[in-house]
Short mmCIF file of C-alpha atoms and ligand atoms in Angstrom, two decimals:
data_model
loop_
_atom_site.label_atom_id
_atom_site.label_comp_id
_atom_site.label_asym_id
_atom_site.label_seq_id
_atom_site.Cartn_x
_atom_site.Cartn_y
_atom_site.Cartn_z
CA MET G 1 0.00 0.00 0.00
CA VAL G 2 1.33 3.44 -0.86
CA HIS G 3 1.08 5.68 2.12
CA GLU G 4 1.37 9.42 1.64
CA ALA G 5 1.58 11.73 4.60
CA PRO G 6 -0.79 14.72 4.54
CA ALA G 7 0.76 17.54 2.50
CA GLU G 8 2.20 20.59 4.19
CA THR G 9 2.30 23.96 2.46
CA GLN G 10 5.36 26.17 2.18
CA ARG G 11 5.69 29.63 0.80
CA VAL G 12 9.00 28.93 -0.87
CA LEU G 13 10.61 25.55 -1.37
CA ILE G 14 14.24 25.42 -2.44
CA VAL G 15 15.85 22.23 -3.70
CA GLY G 16 19.57 21.87 -3.04
CA ALA G 17 21.90 23.36 -0.43
CA GLY G 18 24.91 24.22 -2.56
CA PHE G 19 26.05 27.76 -3.38
CA ALA G 20 22.76 28.44 -5.22
CA GLY G 21 20.27 27.10 -2.67
CA LEU G 22 22.14 28.70 0.21
CA ALA G 23 22.31 32.07 -1.60
CA MET G 24 18.56 31.89 -2.14
CA GLY G 25 17.92 31.06 1.51
CA ILE G 26 20.16 33.85 2.76
CA THR G 27 18.59 36.37 0.36
CA LEU G 28 15.10 35.49 1.58
CA LYS G 29 16.11 35.59 5.21
CA GLU G 30 17.85 38.93 4.87
CA ALA G 31 14.67 40.28 3.23
CA GLY G 32 12.65 39.18 6.25
CA ILE G 33 11.04 36.18 4.54
CA ASP G 34 11.31 33.28 6.91
CA GLU G 35 8.78 30.86 5.48
CA PHE G 36 11.00 28.74 3.30
CA THR G 37 12.48 25.27 3.40
CA ILE G 38 15.53 23.87 1.67
CA LEU G 39 15.48 20.19 0.72
CA GLU G 40 18.91 18.58 0.51
CA GLN G 41 19.45 14.98 -0.50
CA ALA G 42 22.78 14.62 1.30
CA ASP G 43 23.50 15.06 5.00
CA GLU G 44 25.53 18.28 4.70
CA VAL G 45 25.46 21.48 2.67
CA GLY G 46 27.98 22.26 -0.07
CA GLY G 47 26.71 20.76 -3.35
CA THR G 48 29.56 20.32 -5.78
CA TRP G 49 32.08 21.29 -3.06
CA ARG G 50 30.81 18.50 -0.85
CA ASP G 51 30.69 15.88 -3.59
CA ASN G 52 33.92 16.54 -5.48
CA ARG G 53 36.73 15.32 -3.25
CA TYR G 54 39.26 14.09 -5.73
CA PRO G 55 42.94 14.75 -5.02
CA GLY G 56 43.86 18.34 -5.91
CA CYS G 57 40.24 19.51 -6.11
CA GLY G 58 39.90 23.28 -5.94
CA CYS G 59 38.41 26.24 -7.71
CA ASP G 60 40.00 27.88 -10.72
CA VAL G 61 38.47 31.26 -9.91
CA GLN G 62 40.15 33.29 -7.17
CA SER G 63 38.40 32.84 -3.82
CA HIS G 64 38.14 36.57 -3.17
CA LEU G 65 35.72 36.58 -6.10
CA TYR G 66 34.41 33.02 -5.80
CA SER G 67 32.54 33.79 -2.56
CA PHE G 68 29.48 35.78 -1.57
CA SER G 69 29.83 39.57 -1.95
CA PHE G 70 28.09 40.01 1.40
CA GLU G 71 30.30 37.51 3.22
CA PRO G 72 33.94 38.16 2.41
CA ASN G 73 36.34 35.72 4.01
CA PRO G 74 39.57 37.47 5.03
CA ARG G 75 41.07 34.09 5.99
CA TRP G 76 41.35 32.45 2.57
CA SER G 77 44.63 30.58 2.84
CA ARG G 78 45.46 30.87 -0.87
CA MET G 79 44.33 32.83 -3.90
CA PHE G 80 42.61 29.74 -5.34
CA ALA G 81 41.17 27.85 -2.39
CA ARG G 82 40.93 24.07 -2.33
CA GLN G 83 37.76 22.07 -1.92
CA GLU G 84 37.89 21.63 1.89
CA GLU G 85 38.25 25.35 2.49
CA ILE G 86 35.37 26.24 0.14
CA LEU G 87 33.19 23.62 1.81
CA GLN G 88 34.10 25.04 5.22
CA TYR G 89 33.14 28.51 3.97
CA LEU G 90 29.70 27.23 2.92
CA VAL G 91 29.20 25.54 6.28
CA HIS G 92 30.16 28.82 7.95
CA CYS G 93 27.63 30.78 5.85
CA THR G 94 24.91 28.24 6.62
CA ASP G 95 25.44 28.65 10.35
CA LYS G 96 26.08 32.38 10.40
CA TYR G 97 22.89 33.17 8.47
CA GLY G 98 20.80 30.73 10.50
CA LEU G 99 19.89 28.47 7.60
CA ARG G 100 20.25 25.12 9.35
CA PRO G 101 16.73 25.09 10.86
CA HIS G 102 15.38 25.61 7.32
CA ILE G 103 17.22 22.66 5.79
CA ARG G 104 15.84 19.14 5.61
CA PHE G 105 18.79 16.87 5.03
CA ARG G 106 18.57 13.39 3.51
CA THR G 107 15.49 14.51 1.58
CA ALA G 108 15.69 13.80 -2.13
CA VAL G 109 13.00 15.08 -4.46
CA LEU G 110 11.31 12.52 -6.67
CA ASP G 111 9.13 14.81 -8.77
CA ALA G 112 7.14 18.04 -8.78
CA ARG G 113 3.82 18.85 -10.39
CA PHE G 114 2.15 22.23 -10.80
CA ASP G 115 -1.49 22.29 -9.69
CA GLU G 116 -3.28 24.95 -11.74
CA PRO G 117 -6.42 25.35 -9.60
CA THR G 118 -4.46 26.15 -6.45
CA GLY G 119 -1.39 27.64 -8.13
CA LEU G 120 0.82 25.45 -5.95
CA TRP G 121 3.67 23.09 -6.72
CA GLU G 122 3.27 19.61 -5.30
CA VAL G 123 6.66 18.18 -4.59
CA ARG G 124 7.07 14.51 -3.76
CA THR G 125 10.12 13.31 -1.91
CA ARG G 126 11.65 9.90 -2.34
CA ALA G 127 10.42 9.05 1.14
CA GLY G 128 6.84 9.62 -0.06
CA ASP G 129 6.15 12.96 1.64
CA VAL G 130 4.27 15.61 -0.30
CA ILE G 131 5.14 19.27 0.19
CA ARG G 132 3.12 22.01 -1.46
CA ALA G 133 4.75 25.32 -2.25
CA ARG G 134 3.70 28.58 -3.83
CA VAL G 135 7.17 29.06 -5.24
CA LEU G 136 9.63 26.34 -6.18
CA VAL G 137 13.31 27.21 -6.61
CA THR G 138 15.69 24.59 -7.97
CA GLY G 139 19.31 24.93 -6.97
CA CYS G 140 20.42 21.46 -8.03
CA GLY G 141 23.50 22.44 -9.98
CA VAL G 142 24.37 21.64 -13.55
CA LEU G 143 27.49 19.58 -13.03
CA SER G 144 26.01 17.14 -10.57
CA ARG G 145 25.36 14.03 -12.66
CA PRO G 146 28.62 12.29 -13.61
CA SER G 147 29.05 11.25 -17.21
CA TYR G 148 30.41 7.74 -17.70
CA PRO G 149 32.09 7.24 -21.06
CA ASP G 150 30.54 4.94 -23.58
CA ILE G 151 33.64 2.76 -23.97
CA ALA G 152 33.34 -0.94 -24.78
CA GLY G 153 34.20 -3.21 -21.88
CA LEU G 154 34.09 -0.52 -19.17
CA SER G 155 32.05 -2.75 -16.88
CA THR G 156 34.46 -5.65 -17.33
CA PHE G 157 37.35 -3.82 -15.69
CA ALA G 158 38.48 -5.92 -12.73
CA GLY G 159 40.34 -3.19 -10.85
CA LYS G 160 39.01 -0.14 -9.04
CA THR G 161 37.04 2.41 -11.09
CA PHE G 162 36.60 5.99 -9.85
CA HIS G 163 34.71 8.88 -11.34
CA SER G 164 36.27 12.25 -10.44
CA ALA G 165 32.96 13.27 -8.82
CA ASP G 166 32.71 10.09 -6.77
CA TRP G 167 36.16 9.61 -5.34
CA ASP G 168 36.82 6.77 -2.94
CA ALA G 169 39.52 8.12 -0.64
CA ALA G 170 39.60 4.77 1.16
CA PHE G 171 41.25 3.21 -1.89
CA PRO G 172 44.96 4.13 -1.79
CA LEU G 173 46.58 4.77 -5.16
CA GLU G 174 50.12 4.56 -3.76
CA GLY G 175 52.22 2.23 -5.84
CA ARG G 176 49.40 1.35 -8.25
CA THR G 177 49.27 1.42 -12.01
CA VAL G 178 46.63 3.94 -12.91
CA ALA G 179 44.82 4.99 -16.07
CA VAL G 180 43.19 8.42 -16.22
CA ILE G 181 40.65 8.99 -18.97
CA GLY G 182 40.01 12.64 -19.82
CA THR G 183 42.06 15.82 -19.68
CA GLY G 184 39.48 18.46 -18.66
CA ALA G 185 39.50 20.73 -15.59
CA SER G 186 39.12 17.81 -13.15
CA ALA G 187 41.87 15.68 -14.72
CA VAL G 188 44.29 18.62 -14.80
CA GLN G 189 43.97 18.82 -11.02
CA ILE G 190 43.98 15.08 -10.37
CA ILE G 191 47.00 14.15 -12.51
CA PRO G 192 49.65 16.30 -10.73
CA SER G 193 48.25 15.25 -7.35
CA ILE G 194 48.46 11.51 -7.90
CA ALA G 195 51.42 11.27 -10.30
CA PRO G 196 54.10 11.37 -7.56
CA LYS G 197 52.37 8.59 -5.59
CA VAL G 198 51.49 6.03 -8.20
CA ALA G 199 53.82 3.50 -9.79
CA ARG G 200 52.74 4.26 -13.34
CA LEU G 201 50.18 6.61 -14.81
CA ALA G 202 48.75 6.55 -18.32
CA VAL G 203 46.80 9.66 -19.30
CA TYR G 204 44.33 8.96 -22.10
CA GLN G 205 43.87 12.26 -23.87
CA ARG G 206 41.23 12.71 -26.55
CA THR G 207 41.50 16.50 -26.90
CA PRO G 208 44.18 18.53 -25.10
CA PRO G 209 43.02 21.45 -22.95
CA TRP G 210 44.43 24.96 -23.30
CA VAL G 211 46.40 25.46 -20.10
CA LEU G 212 47.55 28.83 -18.75
CA PRO G 213 49.73 29.57 -15.73
CA LYS G 214 47.68 29.96 -12.55
CA PRO G 215 48.38 33.11 -10.49
CA ASP G 216 48.05 31.10 -7.29
CA ARG G 217 49.95 31.64 -4.05
CA GLU G 218 49.52 31.22 -0.35
CA ILE G 219 48.07 34.13 1.59
CA GLY G 220 50.05 34.59 4.77
CA ALA G 221 48.84 35.51 8.24
CA VAL G 222 49.84 39.19 7.87
CA GLU G 223 47.86 39.63 4.68
CA GLN G 224 44.90 37.79 6.18
CA ALA G 225 45.00 40.05 9.25
CA LEU G 226 45.13 43.07 6.97
CA PHE G 227 42.04 41.92 5.09
CA ALA G 228 40.26 41.38 8.41
CA ARG G 229 41.24 44.84 9.70
CA VAL G 230 40.70 46.74 6.45
CA PRO G 231 37.78 45.16 4.60
CA ALA G 232 38.04 47.84 1.88
CA LEU G 233 41.35 46.27 0.82
CA GLN G 234 39.78 42.90 0.21
CA LYS G 235 36.90 44.55 -1.60
CA ALA G 236 39.35 46.38 -3.85
CA LEU G 237 41.16 43.11 -4.63
CA ARG G 238 37.84 41.47 -5.45
CA ARG G 239 37.09 44.31 -7.88
CA VAL G 240 40.48 43.99 -9.58
CA ILE G 241 39.98 40.25 -10.04
CA TYR G 242 36.44 40.80 -11.29
CA TRP G 243 37.48 43.28 -13.99
CA GLN G 244 40.54 41.26 -15.04
CA ARG G 245 38.25 38.30 -15.64
CA GLU G 246 35.55 40.40 -17.30
CA ALA G 247 38.16 41.61 -19.80
CA LEU G 248 38.32 38.02 -21.11
CA VAL G 249 34.77 38.41 -22.42
CA LEU G 250 36.17 40.74 -25.08
CA GLY G 251 37.96 37.78 -26.60
CA LEU G 252 35.47 35.03 -25.76
CA ALA G 253 32.28 36.73 -26.82
CA VAL G 254 32.84 40.12 -28.42
CA GLU G 255 35.76 39.70 -30.81
CA PRO G 256 36.98 36.07 -30.85
CA ARG G 257 40.03 37.04 -32.90
CA LEU G 258 41.39 38.64 -29.72
CA MET G 259 41.78 35.13 -28.31
CA LYS G 260 44.82 34.81 -30.57
CA ILE G 261 46.70 36.95 -28.03
CA ALA G 262 45.86 34.58 -25.20
CA GLU G 263 46.63 31.63 -27.49
CA ALA G 264 50.13 33.00 -28.00
CA VAL G 265 50.58 33.03 -24.21
CA GLY G 266 49.32 29.42 -24.02
CA ARG G 267 51.59 28.28 -26.83
CA LYS G 268 54.59 29.95 -25.21
CA TYR G 269 53.68 28.28 -21.93
CA VAL G 270 53.75 24.86 -23.63
CA GLU G 271 57.06 25.67 -25.35
CA GLU G 272 58.67 26.77 -22.11
CA SER G 273 57.25 23.96 -20.00
CA VAL G 274 57.48 20.90 -22.24
CA ALA G 275 60.96 19.89 -23.39
CA ASP G 276 60.13 16.93 -25.63
CA PRO G 277 58.85 18.08 -29.07
CA ALA G 278 56.74 14.93 -29.46
CA LEU G 279 54.94 15.57 -26.17
CA ARG G 280 54.63 19.27 -27.05
CA ALA G 281 52.85 18.36 -30.26
CA LYS G 282 50.51 16.06 -28.35
CA VAL G 283 49.47 18.62 -25.73
CA LEU G 284 49.19 21.69 -27.94
CA PRO G 285 45.51 22.23 -28.81
CA THR G 286 44.46 22.86 -32.40
CA TYR G 287 41.14 24.55 -31.64
CA ALA G 288 40.59 28.18 -30.62
CA MET G 289 41.45 28.93 -27.03
CA GLY G 290 38.34 29.39 -24.89
CA CYS G 291 36.13 27.18 -27.08
CA LYS G 292 36.49 24.59 -24.31
CA ARG G 293 37.10 25.85 -20.81
CA ILE G 294 40.63 27.24 -20.33
CA VAL G 295 42.33 25.40 -17.49
CA PRO G 296 44.83 27.17 -15.26
CA SER G 297 47.59 25.02 -13.78
CA ASN G 298 51.20 25.40 -12.70
CA ASP G 299 51.96 21.71 -12.34
CA TYR G 300 50.08 19.88 -15.10
CA TYR G 301 52.79 19.93 -17.76
CA GLY G 302 55.40 19.08 -15.13
CA ALA G 303 53.40 16.02 -14.12
CA LEU G 304 53.04 14.85 -17.72
CA GLN G 305 56.84 14.83 -18.04
CA ARG G 306 57.50 12.59 -15.07
CA GLU G 307 59.27 9.31 -15.76
CA ASN G 308 56.27 7.32 -14.57
CA VAL G 309 53.70 9.20 -16.68
CA GLU G 310 52.75 8.57 -20.28
CA VAL G 311 50.33 10.61 -22.42
CA VAL G 312 48.39 8.33 -24.72
CA THR G 313 46.66 9.97 -27.67
CA GLU G 314 45.83 6.79 -29.55
CA PRO G 315 42.04 6.35 -29.22
CA ILE G 316 40.80 3.78 -26.73
CA ALA G 317 39.43 0.64 -28.40
CA GLU G 318 38.16 -1.09 -25.29
CA ILE G 319 38.65 -1.57 -21.59
CA ARG G 320 39.69 -5.04 -20.58
CA ALA G 321 39.70 -6.74 -17.21
CA ASN G 322 43.31 -5.73 -16.53
CA GLY G 323 43.84 -2.60 -18.55
CA VAL G 324 43.10 -0.40 -21.52
CA LEU G 325 43.49 -1.44 -25.15
CA THR G 326 44.10 1.31 -27.70
CA ARG G 327 43.28 1.09 -31.38
CA ASP G 328 46.91 0.47 -32.34
CA GLY G 329 46.62 -2.86 -30.49
CA THR G 330 48.62 -1.85 -27.39
CA GLU G 331 47.23 -2.95 -24.05
CA ARG G 332 48.42 -1.01 -21.01
CA GLN G 333 47.87 -2.67 -17.70
CA ALA G 334 46.00 -0.79 -14.95
CA ASP G 335 44.80 -1.61 -11.46
CA ALA G 336 42.77 1.57 -11.14
CA LEU G 337 40.79 3.52 -13.70
CA VAL G 338 40.06 7.20 -13.08
CA LEU G 339 37.20 8.53 -15.18
CA ALA G 340 37.68 12.29 -15.35
CA THR G 341 35.08 12.34 -18.09
CA GLY G 342 32.87 15.17 -16.88
CA PHE G 343 29.17 15.53 -16.38
CA GLN G 344 25.89 15.14 -18.23
CA ALA G 345 25.22 18.77 -18.69
CA ALA G 346 23.79 20.15 -21.90
CA GLU G 347 21.64 17.28 -23.06
CA HIS G 348 19.17 17.28 -20.24
CA VAL G 349 19.03 19.70 -17.39
CA ALA G 350 15.72 18.92 -15.63
CA PRO G 351 17.00 17.84 -12.21
CA PHE G 352 13.96 15.64 -11.53
CA GLU G 353 10.61 15.13 -13.19
CA LEU G 354 8.90 18.51 -13.39
CA ARG G 355 5.36 18.80 -14.74
CA GLY G 356 4.01 22.26 -15.46
CA ARG G 357 0.69 23.47 -16.84
CA ALA G 358 -1.47 20.80 -18.50
CA GLY G 359 0.99 18.16 -17.26
CA ALA G 360 3.77 19.24 -19.67
CA ARG G 361 7.08 17.63 -18.76
CA LEU G 362 10.12 19.88 -18.66
CA ASP G 363 12.45 17.29 -20.19
CA GLU G 364 10.03 16.97 -23.13
CA VAL G 365 9.70 20.73 -23.51
CA TRP G 366 13.51 20.81 -23.53
CA ARG G 367 13.89 17.91 -25.98
CA ASP G 368 15.71 20.09 -28.51
CA GLY G 369 17.82 21.86 -25.90
CA ALA G 370 17.04 23.60 -22.63
CA GLU G 371 15.90 27.19 -22.69
CA ALA G 372 14.51 29.64 -20.20
CA TYR G 373 13.91 33.34 -19.74
CA LEU G 374 16.90 35.05 -18.12
CA GLY G 375 18.07 31.51 -17.39
CA THR G 376 15.52 31.37 -14.60
CA THR G 377 11.87 30.93 -15.64
CA VAL G 378 10.26 28.66 -18.26
CA SER G 379 6.96 29.37 -19.96
CA GLY G 380 4.30 26.86 -18.89
CA PHE G 381 6.02 26.26 -15.54
CA PRO G 382 4.58 29.00 -13.32
CA ASN G 383 6.14 29.97 -10.01
CA LEU G 384 9.22 27.91 -10.83
CA PHE G 385 12.62 29.56 -10.64
CA MET G 386 15.82 27.84 -11.60
CA MET G 387 19.15 28.83 -10.18
CA THR G 388 22.00 28.34 -12.68
CA GLY G 389 19.40 27.55 -15.33
CA PRO G 390 20.03 27.43 -19.10
CA ASN G 391 22.61 29.89 -20.45
CA THR G 392 23.70 31.30 -17.12
CA LEU G 393 27.03 29.51 -16.83
CA LEU G 394 30.35 31.22 -17.37
CA GLY G 395 33.52 30.31 -19.16
CA HIS G 396 35.53 33.05 -17.51
CA SER G 397 34.41 34.12 -14.05
CA SER G 398 32.67 33.34 -10.78
CA MET G 399 29.28 31.61 -10.82
CA VAL G 400 28.66 33.04 -7.38
CA PHE G 401 28.18 36.46 -9.01
CA ILE G 402 25.46 35.06 -11.29
CA ILE G 403 23.87 33.14 -8.41
CA GLU G 404 23.57 36.30 -6.32
CA ALA G 405 21.97 38.17 -9.23
CA GLN G 406 19.50 35.33 -9.73
CA ALA G 407 18.62 35.15 -6.05
CA ARG G 408 17.81 38.87 -6.09
CA TYR G 409 15.65 38.36 -9.18
CA VAL G 410 13.71 35.56 -7.49
CA LEU G 411 13.25 37.72 -4.40
CA SER G 412 11.95 40.56 -6.56
CA SER G 413 9.49 38.14 -8.21
CA ILE G 414 8.29 36.81 -4.84
CA ARG G 415 7.79 40.37 -3.63
CA ALA G 416 5.80 41.25 -6.75
CA MET G 417 3.63 38.17 -6.19
CA ARG G 418 2.96 39.21 -2.64
CA GLU G 419 2.32 42.90 -3.37
CA ARG G 420 -0.02 42.15 -6.27
CA ARG G 421 -1.65 39.18 -4.49
CA LEU G 422 -0.85 36.83 -7.36
CA LYS G 423 -1.61 33.16 -7.49
CA LEU G 424 0.83 32.57 -10.26
CA VAL G 425 3.36 34.19 -12.54
CA ASP G 426 4.21 32.50 -15.83
CA VAL G 427 6.74 33.94 -18.23
CA ARG G 428 5.16 34.76 -21.60
CA ALA G 429 6.12 32.37 -24.38
CA ASP G 430 6.83 35.27 -26.75
CA ALA G 431 9.10 37.02 -24.23
CA GLN G 432 11.02 33.78 -23.73
CA ALA G 433 11.26 33.12 -27.49
CA ARG G 434 12.51 36.63 -28.28
CA TYR G 435 15.04 36.44 -25.48
CA ASN G 436 16.42 33.10 -26.69
CA GLU G 437 16.52 34.12 -30.33
CA ARG G 438 18.74 37.07 -29.47
CA LEU G 439 20.80 34.93 -27.06
CA GLN G 440 21.53 32.25 -29.69
CA GLU G 441 22.32 34.92 -32.27
CA ARG G 442 24.94 36.35 -29.94
CA LEU G 443 26.30 32.92 -29.02
CA GLY G 444 26.76 32.15 -32.71
CA LYS G 445 29.42 34.86 -32.90
CA THR G 446 31.43 33.74 -29.90
CA VAL G 447 34.53 31.58 -29.58
CA TRP G 448 32.33 28.79 -28.15
CA ALA G 449 30.84 28.41 -31.64
CA SER G 450 34.22 28.21 -33.33
CA GLY G 451 34.12 24.50 -34.03
CA CYS G 452 35.10 22.39 -31.01
CA THR G 453 32.90 19.98 -29.06
CA SER G 454 32.27 20.80 -25.42
CA TRP G 455 29.82 20.19 -22.63
CA TYR G 456 28.48 23.70 -23.29
CA LYS G 457 26.63 22.39 -26.33
CA THR G 458 24.00 19.75 -27.08
CA ARG G 459 24.72 17.06 -29.63
CA SER G 460 23.07 19.22 -32.28
CA GLY G 461 25.44 22.07 -31.42
CA LYS G 462 23.12 24.39 -29.49
CA ASN G 463 24.85 26.18 -26.65
CA THR G 464 22.41 25.80 -23.75
CA MET G 465 24.94 26.53 -21.05
CA LEU G 466 26.77 29.81 -21.34
CA TRP G 467 25.82 33.40 -20.80
CA PRO G 468 26.91 35.21 -23.97
CA GLY G 469 28.43 38.38 -22.52
CA PHE G 470 29.62 40.37 -19.55
CA THR G 471 28.32 39.31 -16.15
CA PHE G 472 27.32 42.87 -15.22
CA GLU G 473 24.88 42.77 -18.13
CA TYR G 474 23.23 39.70 -16.59
CA ARG G 475 23.01 41.46 -13.27
CA LEU G 476 21.44 44.56 -14.82
CA ARG G 477 18.89 42.53 -16.72
CA THR G 478 17.84 40.55 -13.65
CA ARG G 479 17.74 43.64 -11.43
CA ARG G 480 13.99 43.31 -10.96
CA PHE G 481 10.96 41.31 -12.00
CA GLU G 482 9.28 42.92 -15.01
CA PRO G 483 5.52 42.20 -14.86
CA ARG G 484 5.11 42.85 -18.59
CA ASP G 485 7.19 39.77 -19.37
CA TYR G 486 4.82 37.54 -17.40
CA GLU G 487 1.26 36.35 -17.34
CA LEU G 488 -0.03 37.35 -13.92
CA VAL G 489 -2.95 35.46 -12.40
CA PRO G 490 -4.43 37.03 -9.27
CA ALA G 491 -5.32 34.94 -6.25
CA GLY G 492 -9.00 33.93 -5.94
P1 NAP W 1 35.09 17.94 -18.89
O1 NAP W 1 35.64 19.30 -18.96
O2 NAP W 1 33.80 17.65 -19.60
O3 NAP W 1 36.23 16.95 -19.36
C1 NAP W 1 35.97 15.63 -19.66
C2 NAP W 1 37.21 15.01 -20.29
O4 NAP W 1 36.96 13.66 -20.54
C3 NAP W 1 37.57 15.65 -21.63
O5 NAP W 1 38.95 15.69 -21.74
C4 NAP W 1 36.93 14.68 -22.63
O6 NAP W 1 37.55 14.71 -23.89
C5 NAP W 1 37.21 13.36 -21.92
N1 NAP W 1 36.29 12.32 -22.34
C6 NAP W 1 34.96 12.26 -22.17
N2 NAP W 1 34.48 11.12 -22.68
C7 NAP W 1 35.52 10.44 -23.18
C8 NAP W 1 35.67 9.21 -23.86
N3 NAP W 1 34.60 8.44 -24.13
N4 NAP W 1 36.91 8.83 -24.24
C9 NAP W 1 37.97 9.60 -23.98
N5 NAP W 1 37.91 10.79 -23.36
C10 NAP W 1 36.70 11.19 -22.96
O7 NAP W 1 34.84 17.48 -17.36
P2 NAP W 1 35.58 17.98 -16.04
O8 NAP W 1 37.03 18.00 -16.20
O9 NAP W 1 35.01 17.20 -14.92
O10 NAP W 1 35.10 19.47 -15.92
C11 NAP W 1 33.75 19.83 -16.08
C12 NAP W 1 33.54 21.26 -15.64
O11 NAP W 1 33.51 21.28 -14.22
C13 NAP W 1 34.63 22.23 -16.00
O12 NAP W 1 34.56 22.70 -17.30
C14 NAP W 1 34.43 23.29 -14.97
O13 NAP W 1 33.36 24.15 -15.31
C15 NAP W 1 34.07 22.49 -13.77
N6 NAP W 1 35.28 22.19 -12.99
C16 NAP W 1 35.96 23.23 -12.47
C17 NAP W 1 37.09 22.99 -11.78
C18 NAP W 1 37.85 24.12 -11.21
O14 NAP W 1 37.29 25.14 -10.87
N7 NAP W 1 39.12 23.98 -11.11
C19 NAP W 1 37.57 21.70 -11.59
C20 NAP W 1 36.85 20.67 -12.11
C21 NAP W 1 35.70 20.91 -12.81
P3 NAP W 1 37.00 15.69 -25.07
O15 NAP W 1 37.46 17.06 -24.70
O16 NAP W 1 37.59 15.15 -26.30
O17 NAP W 1 35.50 15.58 -25.04
#
């Protein structure tokens, strides 16, 4: 017998307690709105920074920028903090802003259905509870579902298999023969961290990343004390980092030919760092820099040149019980396989089954590629707001900036609903279509459309991930809820 507990009703229900869900919670709380609940499937906050624990895991955006504007942390121990420190920061924010009583841990959402007569979302948890909410905010992240490569024989591998996003720290790699598949942002951090420990390491590279030096360094106690005493200093540093990164948009999205300048820096970096011409040729990308995410690292090329490391560019034919066979017929033995093969991002973004008006399913509406209005609302799905929704991701700067802008936009929408006594707000299909037409037109002229494959794009080549311009433009456009873009249905 299926037993369902009687439904409770919430004003705002947030799914996920990562950067996005926490930002939403804090924004509501600071605005005096206390009637909200955050559902979190795990038993701690942190999202991607809780789940990704692979060796060397850290952020490739400087922490002074990759943190909330309203909660600067003067104690960052380095310019680019590592995973544990970022996770600690999120735990600190959760406690400082009193979010814990609002969070229901170990509560995974099964599905959500919009009920037109009441204008409420009905959210079912995996445990069978039903929660009704006037407003549903998803903060489930985009890079949360690991992508396992479609390689013949993967399941026959007899050794240990890891995905970068599901690292088993209890399995020691010391002295093992390891195969790493993939050379994206995760692999570039994993490889230098494990190379000195393992007996042998084969790196299976399909496409080399563009790597640039990383302006990382430790931040000493004196500097930390200075930031604590003079907050304006840290604010100024944040601004400098912000504008340095924003300048990259000129090359990525305004005039892609400018990327040639950065490419020259990348090429020089390879020439100076890699002694062997054969290896140099292997690791030097042939696509435009920025088309795939640029990866900063000071130790990646060094790791690839270690005696015990080999870069294999021959395509993988199959995985066998004891190793990896490449198409040239060579089998390299391995006792551990590290899949640094990324996430299922662009093809399907609905985090769980979402049914809007007339029972329409979001994954069906998004069959040909996800789209939303301002990356936040979707026509036919009233009172639903998505954090880090379609085309809000960045190739150059801090997602926390976008998340804060979105949280303010959602707050502004909730306020408008309250002031106008609205049962539902539903973005107009024509407003959404016009917005996306212009967005795709702009994306077509960017470096991301210059001919590489990446997780930014669907199989048919539509970029459903990235914001096409400067981040301040996004912030300006999401400054407040515009009623004329929405169908507004008053309460009873
Ligand atoms: P990714 O960038 O999607 O890289 C996946 C890698 O696996 C690519 O090199 C890809 O090659 C390779 N690959 C996939 N399937 C394969 C197959 N069947 N055979 C051989 N190779 C295969 O994933 P990621 O490195 O996890 O990074 C994802 C995103 O997470 C990043 O772009 C970034 O936004 C974020 N991230 C950030 C950081 C940071 O801040 N430092 C760290 C990690 C992740 P192809 O290029 O040929 O497809």
